PDB file of C-alpha atoms and ligand atoms in Angstrom:
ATOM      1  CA  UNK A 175      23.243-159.408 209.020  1.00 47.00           C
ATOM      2  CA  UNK A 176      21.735-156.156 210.563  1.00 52.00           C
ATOM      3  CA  UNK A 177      19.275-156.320 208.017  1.00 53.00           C
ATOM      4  CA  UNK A 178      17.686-158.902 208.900  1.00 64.00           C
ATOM      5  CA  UNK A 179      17.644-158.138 212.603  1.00 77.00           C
ATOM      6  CA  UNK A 180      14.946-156.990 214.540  1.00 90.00           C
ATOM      7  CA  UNK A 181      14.133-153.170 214.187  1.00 94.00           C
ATOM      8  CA  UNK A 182      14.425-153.242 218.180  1.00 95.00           C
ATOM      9  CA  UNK A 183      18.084-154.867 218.234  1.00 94.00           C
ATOM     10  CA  UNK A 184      19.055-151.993 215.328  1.00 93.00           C
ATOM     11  CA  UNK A 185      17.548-149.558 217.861  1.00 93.00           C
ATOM     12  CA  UNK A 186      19.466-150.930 220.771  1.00 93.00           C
ATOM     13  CA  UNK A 187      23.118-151.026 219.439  1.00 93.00           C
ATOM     14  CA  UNK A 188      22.704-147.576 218.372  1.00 93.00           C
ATOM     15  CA  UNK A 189      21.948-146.247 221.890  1.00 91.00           C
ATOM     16  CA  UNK A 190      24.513-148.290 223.088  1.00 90.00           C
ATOM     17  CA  UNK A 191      26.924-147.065 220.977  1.00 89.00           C
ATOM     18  CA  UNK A 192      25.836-143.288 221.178  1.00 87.00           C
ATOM     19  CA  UNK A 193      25.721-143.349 225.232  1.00 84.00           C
ATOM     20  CA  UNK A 194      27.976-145.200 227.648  1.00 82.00           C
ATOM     21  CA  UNK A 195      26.660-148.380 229.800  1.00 83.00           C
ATOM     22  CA  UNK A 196      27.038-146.353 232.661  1.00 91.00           C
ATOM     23  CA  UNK A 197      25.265-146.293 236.257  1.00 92.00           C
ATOM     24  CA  UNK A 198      22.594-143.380 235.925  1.00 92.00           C
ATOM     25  CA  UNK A 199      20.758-141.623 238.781  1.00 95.00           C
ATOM     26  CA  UNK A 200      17.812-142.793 238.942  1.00 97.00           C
ATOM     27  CA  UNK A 201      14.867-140.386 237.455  1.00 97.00           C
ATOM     28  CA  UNK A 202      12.432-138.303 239.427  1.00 96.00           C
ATOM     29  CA  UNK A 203       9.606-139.303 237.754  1.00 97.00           C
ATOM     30  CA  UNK A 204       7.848-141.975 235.917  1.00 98.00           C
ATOM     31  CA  UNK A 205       7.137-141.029 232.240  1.00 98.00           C
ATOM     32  CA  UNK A 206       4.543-142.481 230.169  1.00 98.00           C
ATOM     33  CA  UNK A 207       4.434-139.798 227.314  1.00 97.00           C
ATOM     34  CA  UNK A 208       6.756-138.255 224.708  1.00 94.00           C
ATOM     35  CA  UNK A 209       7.398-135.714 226.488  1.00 94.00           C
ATOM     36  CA  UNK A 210       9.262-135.510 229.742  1.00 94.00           C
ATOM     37  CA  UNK A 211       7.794-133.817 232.605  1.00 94.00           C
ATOM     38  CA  UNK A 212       3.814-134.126 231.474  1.00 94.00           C
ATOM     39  CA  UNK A 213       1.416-136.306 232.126  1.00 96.00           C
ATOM     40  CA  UNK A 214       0.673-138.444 235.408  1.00 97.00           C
ATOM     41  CA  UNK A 215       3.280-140.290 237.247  1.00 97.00           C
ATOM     42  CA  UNK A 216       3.224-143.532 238.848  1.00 98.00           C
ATOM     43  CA  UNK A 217       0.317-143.100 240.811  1.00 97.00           C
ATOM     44  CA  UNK A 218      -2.023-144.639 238.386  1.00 97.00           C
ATOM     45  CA  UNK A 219      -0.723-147.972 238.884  1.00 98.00           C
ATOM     46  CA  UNK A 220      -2.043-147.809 242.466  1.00 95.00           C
ATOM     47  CA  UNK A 221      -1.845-145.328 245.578  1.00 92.00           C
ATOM     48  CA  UNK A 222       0.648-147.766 247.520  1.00 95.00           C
ATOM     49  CA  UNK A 223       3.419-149.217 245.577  1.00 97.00           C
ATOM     50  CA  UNK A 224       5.583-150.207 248.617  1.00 96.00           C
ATOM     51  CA  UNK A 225       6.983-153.923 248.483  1.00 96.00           C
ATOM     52  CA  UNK A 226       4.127-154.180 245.408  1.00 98.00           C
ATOM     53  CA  UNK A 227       4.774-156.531 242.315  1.00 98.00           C
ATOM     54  CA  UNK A 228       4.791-154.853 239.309  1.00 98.00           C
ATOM     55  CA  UNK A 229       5.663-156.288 235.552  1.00 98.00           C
ATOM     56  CA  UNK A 230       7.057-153.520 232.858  1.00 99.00           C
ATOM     57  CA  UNK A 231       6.532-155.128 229.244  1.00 99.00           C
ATOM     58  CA  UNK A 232       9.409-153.386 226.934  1.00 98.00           C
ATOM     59  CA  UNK A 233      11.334-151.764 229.487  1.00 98.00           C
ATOM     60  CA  UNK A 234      14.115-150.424 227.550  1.00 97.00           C
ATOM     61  CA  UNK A 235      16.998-149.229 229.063  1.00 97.00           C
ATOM     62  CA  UNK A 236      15.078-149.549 232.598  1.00 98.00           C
ATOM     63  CA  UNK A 237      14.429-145.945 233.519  1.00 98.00           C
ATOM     64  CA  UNK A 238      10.808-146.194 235.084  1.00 98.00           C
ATOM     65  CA  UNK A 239      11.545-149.419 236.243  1.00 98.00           C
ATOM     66  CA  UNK A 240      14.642-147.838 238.270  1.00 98.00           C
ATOM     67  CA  UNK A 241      12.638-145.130 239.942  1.00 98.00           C
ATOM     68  CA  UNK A 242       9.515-147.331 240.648  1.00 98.00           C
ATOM     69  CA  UNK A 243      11.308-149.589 242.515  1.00 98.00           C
ATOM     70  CA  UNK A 244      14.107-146.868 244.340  1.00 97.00           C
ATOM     71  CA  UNK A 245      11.698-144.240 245.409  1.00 96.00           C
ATOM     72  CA  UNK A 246       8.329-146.618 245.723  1.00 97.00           C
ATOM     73  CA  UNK A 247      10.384-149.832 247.285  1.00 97.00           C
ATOM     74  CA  UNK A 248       8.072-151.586 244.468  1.00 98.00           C
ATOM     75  CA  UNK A 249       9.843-155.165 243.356  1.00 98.00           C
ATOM     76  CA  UNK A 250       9.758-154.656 239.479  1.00 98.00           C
ATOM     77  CA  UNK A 251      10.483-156.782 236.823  1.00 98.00           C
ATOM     78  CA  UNK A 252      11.287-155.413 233.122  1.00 98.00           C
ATOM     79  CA  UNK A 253      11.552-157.481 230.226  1.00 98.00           C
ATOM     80  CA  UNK A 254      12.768-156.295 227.162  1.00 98.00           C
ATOM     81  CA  UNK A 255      13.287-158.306 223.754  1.00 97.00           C
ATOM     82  CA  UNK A 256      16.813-157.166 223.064  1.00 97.00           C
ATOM     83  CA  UNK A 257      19.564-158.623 225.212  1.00 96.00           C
ATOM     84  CA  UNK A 258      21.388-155.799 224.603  1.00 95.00           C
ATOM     85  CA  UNK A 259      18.578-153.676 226.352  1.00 96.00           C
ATOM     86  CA  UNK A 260      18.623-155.630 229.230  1.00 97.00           C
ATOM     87  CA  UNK A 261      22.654-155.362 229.367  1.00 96.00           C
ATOM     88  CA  UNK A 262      22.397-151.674 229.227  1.00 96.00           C
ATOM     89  CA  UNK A 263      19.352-151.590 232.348  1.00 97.00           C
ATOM     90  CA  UNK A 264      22.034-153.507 233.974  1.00 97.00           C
ATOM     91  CA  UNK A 265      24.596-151.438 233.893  1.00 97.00           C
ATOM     92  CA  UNK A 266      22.566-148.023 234.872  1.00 97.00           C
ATOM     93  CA  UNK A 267      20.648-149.682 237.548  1.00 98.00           C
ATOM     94  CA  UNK A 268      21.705-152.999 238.556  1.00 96.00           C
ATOM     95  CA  UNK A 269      22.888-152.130 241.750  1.00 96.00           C
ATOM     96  CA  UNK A 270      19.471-151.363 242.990  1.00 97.00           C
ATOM     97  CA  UNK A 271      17.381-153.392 245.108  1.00 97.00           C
ATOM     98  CA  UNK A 272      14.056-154.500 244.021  1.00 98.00           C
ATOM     99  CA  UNK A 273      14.959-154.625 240.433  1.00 98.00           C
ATOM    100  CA  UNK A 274      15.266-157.514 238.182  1.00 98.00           C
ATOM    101  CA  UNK A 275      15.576-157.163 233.965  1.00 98.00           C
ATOM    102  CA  UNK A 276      14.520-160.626 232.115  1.00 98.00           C
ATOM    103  CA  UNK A 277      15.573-160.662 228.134  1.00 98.00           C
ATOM    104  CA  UNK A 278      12.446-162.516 226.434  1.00 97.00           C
ATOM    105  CA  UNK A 279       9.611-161.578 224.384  1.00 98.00           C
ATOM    106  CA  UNK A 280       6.746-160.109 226.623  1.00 98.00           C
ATOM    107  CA  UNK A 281       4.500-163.114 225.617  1.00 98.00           C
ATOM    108  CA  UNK A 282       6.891-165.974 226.194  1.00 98.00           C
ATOM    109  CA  UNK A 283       7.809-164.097 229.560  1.00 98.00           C
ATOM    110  CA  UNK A 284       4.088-164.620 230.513  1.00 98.00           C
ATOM    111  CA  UNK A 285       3.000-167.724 228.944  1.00 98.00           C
ATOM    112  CA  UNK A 286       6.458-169.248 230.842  1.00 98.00           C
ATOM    113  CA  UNK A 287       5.371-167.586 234.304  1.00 97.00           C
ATOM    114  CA  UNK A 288       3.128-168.030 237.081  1.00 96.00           C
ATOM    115  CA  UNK A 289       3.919-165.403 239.113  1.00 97.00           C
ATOM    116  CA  UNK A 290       1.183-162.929 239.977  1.00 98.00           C
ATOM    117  CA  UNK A 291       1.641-159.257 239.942  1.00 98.00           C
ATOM    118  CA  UNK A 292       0.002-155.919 241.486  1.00 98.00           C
ATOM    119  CA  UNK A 293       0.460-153.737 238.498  1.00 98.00           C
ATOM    120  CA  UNK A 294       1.600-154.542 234.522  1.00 98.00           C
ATOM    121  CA  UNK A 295       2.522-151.622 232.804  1.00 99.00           C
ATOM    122  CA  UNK A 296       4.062-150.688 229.108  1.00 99.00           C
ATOM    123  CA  UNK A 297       5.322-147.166 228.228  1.00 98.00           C
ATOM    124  CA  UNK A 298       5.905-147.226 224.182  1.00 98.00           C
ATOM    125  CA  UNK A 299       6.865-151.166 224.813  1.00 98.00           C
ATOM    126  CA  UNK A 300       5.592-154.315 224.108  1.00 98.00           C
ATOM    127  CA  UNK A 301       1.881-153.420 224.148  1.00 98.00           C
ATOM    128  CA  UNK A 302       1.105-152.016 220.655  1.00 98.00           C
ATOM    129  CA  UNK A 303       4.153-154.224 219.166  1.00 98.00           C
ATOM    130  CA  UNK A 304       2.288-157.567 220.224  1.00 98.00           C
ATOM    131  CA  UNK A 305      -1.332-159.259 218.539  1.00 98.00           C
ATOM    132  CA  UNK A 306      -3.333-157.818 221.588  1.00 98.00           C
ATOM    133  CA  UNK A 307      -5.623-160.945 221.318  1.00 98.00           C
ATOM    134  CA  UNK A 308      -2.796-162.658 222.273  1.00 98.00           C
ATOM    135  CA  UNK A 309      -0.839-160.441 225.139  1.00 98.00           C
ATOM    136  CA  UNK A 310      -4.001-159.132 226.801  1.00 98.00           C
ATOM    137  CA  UNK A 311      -5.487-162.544 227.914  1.00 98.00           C
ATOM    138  CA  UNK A 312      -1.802-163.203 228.775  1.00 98.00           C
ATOM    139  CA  UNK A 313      -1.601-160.186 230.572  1.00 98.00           C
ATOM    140  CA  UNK A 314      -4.855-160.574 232.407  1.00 98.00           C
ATOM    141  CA  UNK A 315      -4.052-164.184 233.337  1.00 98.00           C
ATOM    142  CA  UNK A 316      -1.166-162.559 235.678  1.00 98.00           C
ATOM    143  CA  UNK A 317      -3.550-160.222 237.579  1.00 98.00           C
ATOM    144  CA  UNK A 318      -6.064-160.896 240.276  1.00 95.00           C
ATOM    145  CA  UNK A 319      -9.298-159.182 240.401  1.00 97.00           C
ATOM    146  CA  UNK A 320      -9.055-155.441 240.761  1.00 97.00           C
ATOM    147  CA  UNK A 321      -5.374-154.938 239.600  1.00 98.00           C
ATOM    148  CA  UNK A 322      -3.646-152.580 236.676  1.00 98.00           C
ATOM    149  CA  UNK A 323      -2.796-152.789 233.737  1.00 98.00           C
ATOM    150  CA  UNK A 324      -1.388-149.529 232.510  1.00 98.00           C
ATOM    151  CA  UNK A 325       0.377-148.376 228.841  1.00 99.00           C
ATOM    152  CA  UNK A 326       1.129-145.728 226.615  1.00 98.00           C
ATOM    153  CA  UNK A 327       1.181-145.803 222.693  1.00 98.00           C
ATOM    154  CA  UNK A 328       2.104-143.461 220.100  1.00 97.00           C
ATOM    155  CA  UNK A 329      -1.160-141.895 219.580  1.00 97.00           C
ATOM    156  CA  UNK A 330      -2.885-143.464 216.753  1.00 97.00           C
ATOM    157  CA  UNK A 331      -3.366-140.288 215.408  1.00 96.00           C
ATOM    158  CA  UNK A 332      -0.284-138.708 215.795  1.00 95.00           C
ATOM    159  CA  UNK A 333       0.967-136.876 212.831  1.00 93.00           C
ATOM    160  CA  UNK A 334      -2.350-136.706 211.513  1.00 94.00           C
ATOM    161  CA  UNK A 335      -2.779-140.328 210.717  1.00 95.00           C
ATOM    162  CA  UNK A 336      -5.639-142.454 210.984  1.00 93.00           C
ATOM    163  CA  UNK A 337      -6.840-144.836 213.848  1.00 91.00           C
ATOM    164  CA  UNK A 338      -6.920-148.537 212.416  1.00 92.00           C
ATOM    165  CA  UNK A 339     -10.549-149.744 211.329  1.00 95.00           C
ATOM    166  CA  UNK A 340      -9.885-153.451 211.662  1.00 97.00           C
ATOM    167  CA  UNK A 341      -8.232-155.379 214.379  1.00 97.00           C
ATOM    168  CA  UNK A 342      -5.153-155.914 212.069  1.00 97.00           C
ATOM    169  CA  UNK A 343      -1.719-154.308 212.820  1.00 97.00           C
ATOM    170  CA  UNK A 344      -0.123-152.049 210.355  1.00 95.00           C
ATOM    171  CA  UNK A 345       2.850-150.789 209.077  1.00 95.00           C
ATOM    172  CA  UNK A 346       4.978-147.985 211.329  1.00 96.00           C
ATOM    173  CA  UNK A 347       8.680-147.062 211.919  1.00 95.00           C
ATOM    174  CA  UNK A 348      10.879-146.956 214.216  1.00 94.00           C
ATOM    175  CA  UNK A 349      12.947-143.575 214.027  1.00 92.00           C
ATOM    176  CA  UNK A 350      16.813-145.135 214.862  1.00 92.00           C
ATOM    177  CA  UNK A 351      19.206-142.219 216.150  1.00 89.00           C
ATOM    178  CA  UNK A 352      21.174-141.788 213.648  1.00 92.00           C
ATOM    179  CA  UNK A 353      17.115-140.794 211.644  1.00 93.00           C
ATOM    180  CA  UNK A 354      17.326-144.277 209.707  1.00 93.00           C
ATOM    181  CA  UNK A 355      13.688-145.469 209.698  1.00 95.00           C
ATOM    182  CA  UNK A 356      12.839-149.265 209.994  1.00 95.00           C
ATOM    183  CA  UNK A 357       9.556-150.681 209.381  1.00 96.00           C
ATOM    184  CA  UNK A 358       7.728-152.482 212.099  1.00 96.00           C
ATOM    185  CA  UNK A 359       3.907-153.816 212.132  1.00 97.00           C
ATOM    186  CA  UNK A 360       1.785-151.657 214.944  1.00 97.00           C
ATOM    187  CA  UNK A 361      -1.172-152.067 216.351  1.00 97.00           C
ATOM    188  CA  UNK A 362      -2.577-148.965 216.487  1.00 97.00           C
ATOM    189  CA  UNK A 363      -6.086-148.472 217.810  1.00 98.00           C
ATOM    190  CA  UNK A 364      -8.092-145.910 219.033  1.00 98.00           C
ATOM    191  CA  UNK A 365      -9.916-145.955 222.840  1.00 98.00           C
ATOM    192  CA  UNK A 366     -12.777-147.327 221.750  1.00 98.00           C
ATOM    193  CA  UNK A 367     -10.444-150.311 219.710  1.00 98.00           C
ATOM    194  CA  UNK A 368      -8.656-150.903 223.081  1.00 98.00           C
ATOM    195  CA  UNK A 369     -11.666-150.848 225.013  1.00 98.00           C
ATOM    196  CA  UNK A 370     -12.972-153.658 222.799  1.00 98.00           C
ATOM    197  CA  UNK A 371      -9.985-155.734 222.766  1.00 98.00           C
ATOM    198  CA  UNK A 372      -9.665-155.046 227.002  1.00 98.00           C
ATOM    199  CA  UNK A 373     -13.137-156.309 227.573  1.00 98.00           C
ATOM    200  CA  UNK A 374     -12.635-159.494 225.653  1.00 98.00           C
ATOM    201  CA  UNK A 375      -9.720-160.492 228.121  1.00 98.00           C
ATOM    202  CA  UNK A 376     -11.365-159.531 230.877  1.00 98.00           C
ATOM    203  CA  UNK A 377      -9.691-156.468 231.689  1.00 98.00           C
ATOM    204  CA  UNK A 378     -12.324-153.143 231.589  1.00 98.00           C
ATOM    205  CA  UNK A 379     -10.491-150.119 230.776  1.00 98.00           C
ATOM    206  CA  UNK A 380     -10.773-147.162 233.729  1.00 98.00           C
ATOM    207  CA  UNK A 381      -9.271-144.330 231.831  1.00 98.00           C
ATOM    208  CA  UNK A 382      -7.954-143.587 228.609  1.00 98.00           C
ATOM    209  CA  UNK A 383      -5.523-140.009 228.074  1.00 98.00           C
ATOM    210  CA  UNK A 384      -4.193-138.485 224.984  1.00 97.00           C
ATOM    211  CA  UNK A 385      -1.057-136.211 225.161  1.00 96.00           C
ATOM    212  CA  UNK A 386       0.218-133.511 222.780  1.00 95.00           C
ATOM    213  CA  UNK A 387       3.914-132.609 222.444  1.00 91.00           C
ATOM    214  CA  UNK A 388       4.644-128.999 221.140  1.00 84.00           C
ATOM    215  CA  UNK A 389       8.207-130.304 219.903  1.00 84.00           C
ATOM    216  CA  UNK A 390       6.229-132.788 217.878  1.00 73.00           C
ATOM    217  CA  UNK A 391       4.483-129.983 215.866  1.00 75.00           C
ATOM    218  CA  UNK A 392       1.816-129.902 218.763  1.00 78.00           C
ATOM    219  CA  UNK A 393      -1.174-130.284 216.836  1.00 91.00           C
ATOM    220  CA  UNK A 394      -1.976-133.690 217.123  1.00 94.00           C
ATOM    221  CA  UNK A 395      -1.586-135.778 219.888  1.00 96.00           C
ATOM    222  CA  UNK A 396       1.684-138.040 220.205  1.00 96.00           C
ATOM    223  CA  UNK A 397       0.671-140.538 223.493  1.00 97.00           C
ATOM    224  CA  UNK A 398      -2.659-142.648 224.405  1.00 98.00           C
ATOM    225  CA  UNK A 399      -2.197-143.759 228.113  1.00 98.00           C
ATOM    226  CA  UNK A 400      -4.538-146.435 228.532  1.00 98.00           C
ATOM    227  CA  UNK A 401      -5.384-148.061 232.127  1.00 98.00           C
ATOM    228  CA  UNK A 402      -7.866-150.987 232.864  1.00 98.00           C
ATOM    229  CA  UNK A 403      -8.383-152.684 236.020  1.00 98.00           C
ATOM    230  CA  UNK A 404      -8.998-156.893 236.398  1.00 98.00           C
ATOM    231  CA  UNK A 405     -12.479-157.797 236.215  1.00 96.00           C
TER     232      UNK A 405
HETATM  233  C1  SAM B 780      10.387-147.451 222.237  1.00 90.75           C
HETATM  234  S1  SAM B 780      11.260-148.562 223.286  1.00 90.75           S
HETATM  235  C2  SAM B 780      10.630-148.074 224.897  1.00 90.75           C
HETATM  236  C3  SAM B 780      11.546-148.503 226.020  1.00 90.75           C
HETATM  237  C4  SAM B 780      11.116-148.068 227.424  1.00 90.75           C
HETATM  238  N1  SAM B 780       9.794-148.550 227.773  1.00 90.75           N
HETATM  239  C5  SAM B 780      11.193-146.569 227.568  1.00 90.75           C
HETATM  240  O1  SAM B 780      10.147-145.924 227.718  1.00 90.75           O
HETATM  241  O2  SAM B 780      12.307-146.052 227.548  1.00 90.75           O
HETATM  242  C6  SAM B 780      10.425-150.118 222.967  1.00 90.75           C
HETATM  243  C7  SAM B 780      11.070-151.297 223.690  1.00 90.75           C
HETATM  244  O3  SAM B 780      10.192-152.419 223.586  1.00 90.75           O
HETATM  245  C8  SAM B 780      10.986-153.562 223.353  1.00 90.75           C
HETATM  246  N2  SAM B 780      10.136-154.582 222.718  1.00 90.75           N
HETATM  247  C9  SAM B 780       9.630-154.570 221.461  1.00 90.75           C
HETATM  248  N3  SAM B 780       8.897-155.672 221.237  1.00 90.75           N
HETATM  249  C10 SAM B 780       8.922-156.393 222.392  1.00 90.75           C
HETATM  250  C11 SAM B 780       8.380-157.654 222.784  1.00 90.75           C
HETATM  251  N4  SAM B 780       7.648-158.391 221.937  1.00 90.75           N
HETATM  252  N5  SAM B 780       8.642-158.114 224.030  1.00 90.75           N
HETATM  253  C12 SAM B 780       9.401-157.389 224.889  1.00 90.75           C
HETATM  254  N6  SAM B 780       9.950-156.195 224.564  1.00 90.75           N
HETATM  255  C13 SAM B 780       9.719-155.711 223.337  1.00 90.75           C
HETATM  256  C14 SAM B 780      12.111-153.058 222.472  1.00 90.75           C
HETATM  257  O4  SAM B 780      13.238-153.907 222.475  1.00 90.75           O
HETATM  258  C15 SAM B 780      12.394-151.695 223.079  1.00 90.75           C
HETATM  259  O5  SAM B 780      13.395-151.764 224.078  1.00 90.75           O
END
């Protein structure tokens, strides 16, 4: 049966069996790259978070939604593909305010939703995992004028690959805990890539960041953090 699962449910019931469902403390900082401690926080999705909307796209086991909402007061919403995800945000950080976790694919969340939102953000998540000419417009449609969108991606060329030269997704891995690899299809552009597929949804991209990570060899760069405003 596994086999035929999704790579992301394999993923999940390994972490769930390695670590306890257990409430956490909630982290002291946002993290968008591989490595903990670097990079910005959660200031680039806007200077005043307090009471804000804000939409996480893949959000795991709920970590940066849990500190976004505890120590901004933001009202976030994660959704994650894998029930079993959601179960284990849940139990670390259910008993927050402000925090609701939604089990759906990222797309079907938004194409089922009309609520509007200050900030969407993705940190190794949906965004990447999803045909962008699909999710972006989707994205966009739940933003007014002026409002972020903000992700991180494994660095298209991290471990000295190559950026993709056509729109089409290729093949990756995900690394499982216990070092199994199962394939996945990626979309993994560069900037410039991005930039393209931002404009056409009418999103225009403010920034774009690469990250390196010495534990990952530190030559090439592991993260892209992308952010784009709402035209
Ligand atoms: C690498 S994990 C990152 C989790 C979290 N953002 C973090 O930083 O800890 C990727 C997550 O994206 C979720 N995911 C993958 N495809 C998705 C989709 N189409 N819609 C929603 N979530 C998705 C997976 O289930 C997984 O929990």
């Amino acid at each position: 049966m596994l086999a035929h699962a999704s790579p992301w449910y394999v993923h999940a019931l390994q972490r769930t069996t390695a670590n306890p469902a257990e409430p956490l403390s909630v982290p002291a900082r946002m993290e968008w790259t591989t490595r903990p401690g670097s990079g910005p926080g959660a200031e680039i999705l806007g200077q005043d978070l307090r009471r804000k909307r804000l939409l996480e796209l893949g959000c795991g086991p709920g970590h940066n939604a849990a500190h976004l909402a505890t120590r901004y007061g933001a009202q976030v919403t994660g959704v994650d593909l894998v029930g079993l995800q959601v179960r284990r945000a849940r139990s670390h950080y259910g008993r927050l305010n402000g925090l609701t976790f939604v089990a759906g694919h990222a797309l079907h969340y938004l194409q089922a939703s009309d609520e509007q939102f200050d900030a969407v953000y993705s940190v190794f998540g949906a965004i990447g995992l999803v045909a962008p000419e699909l999710l972006l417009p989707a994205i966009a449609q739940h933003l007014r004028s002026g409002r972020t969108l903000a992700f991180s991606v494994p660095h298209p060329q991290r471990g000295g690959l190559r950026p993709a030269t056509d729109d089409r997704p290729r093949r990756d891995y995900v690394t499982l805990p216990d070092r199994t690899r199962l394939p996945l299809a990626r979309w993994d552009f560069d900037a410039d890539r991005w930039e393209k597929h931002l404009d056409r949804s009418g999103l225009w991209l403010t920034s774009a960041q690469e990250f390196h990570d010495a534990r990952h060899g530190g030559r090439w760069p592991t993260t892209l953090l992308i952010t784009a405003r709402k035209v």
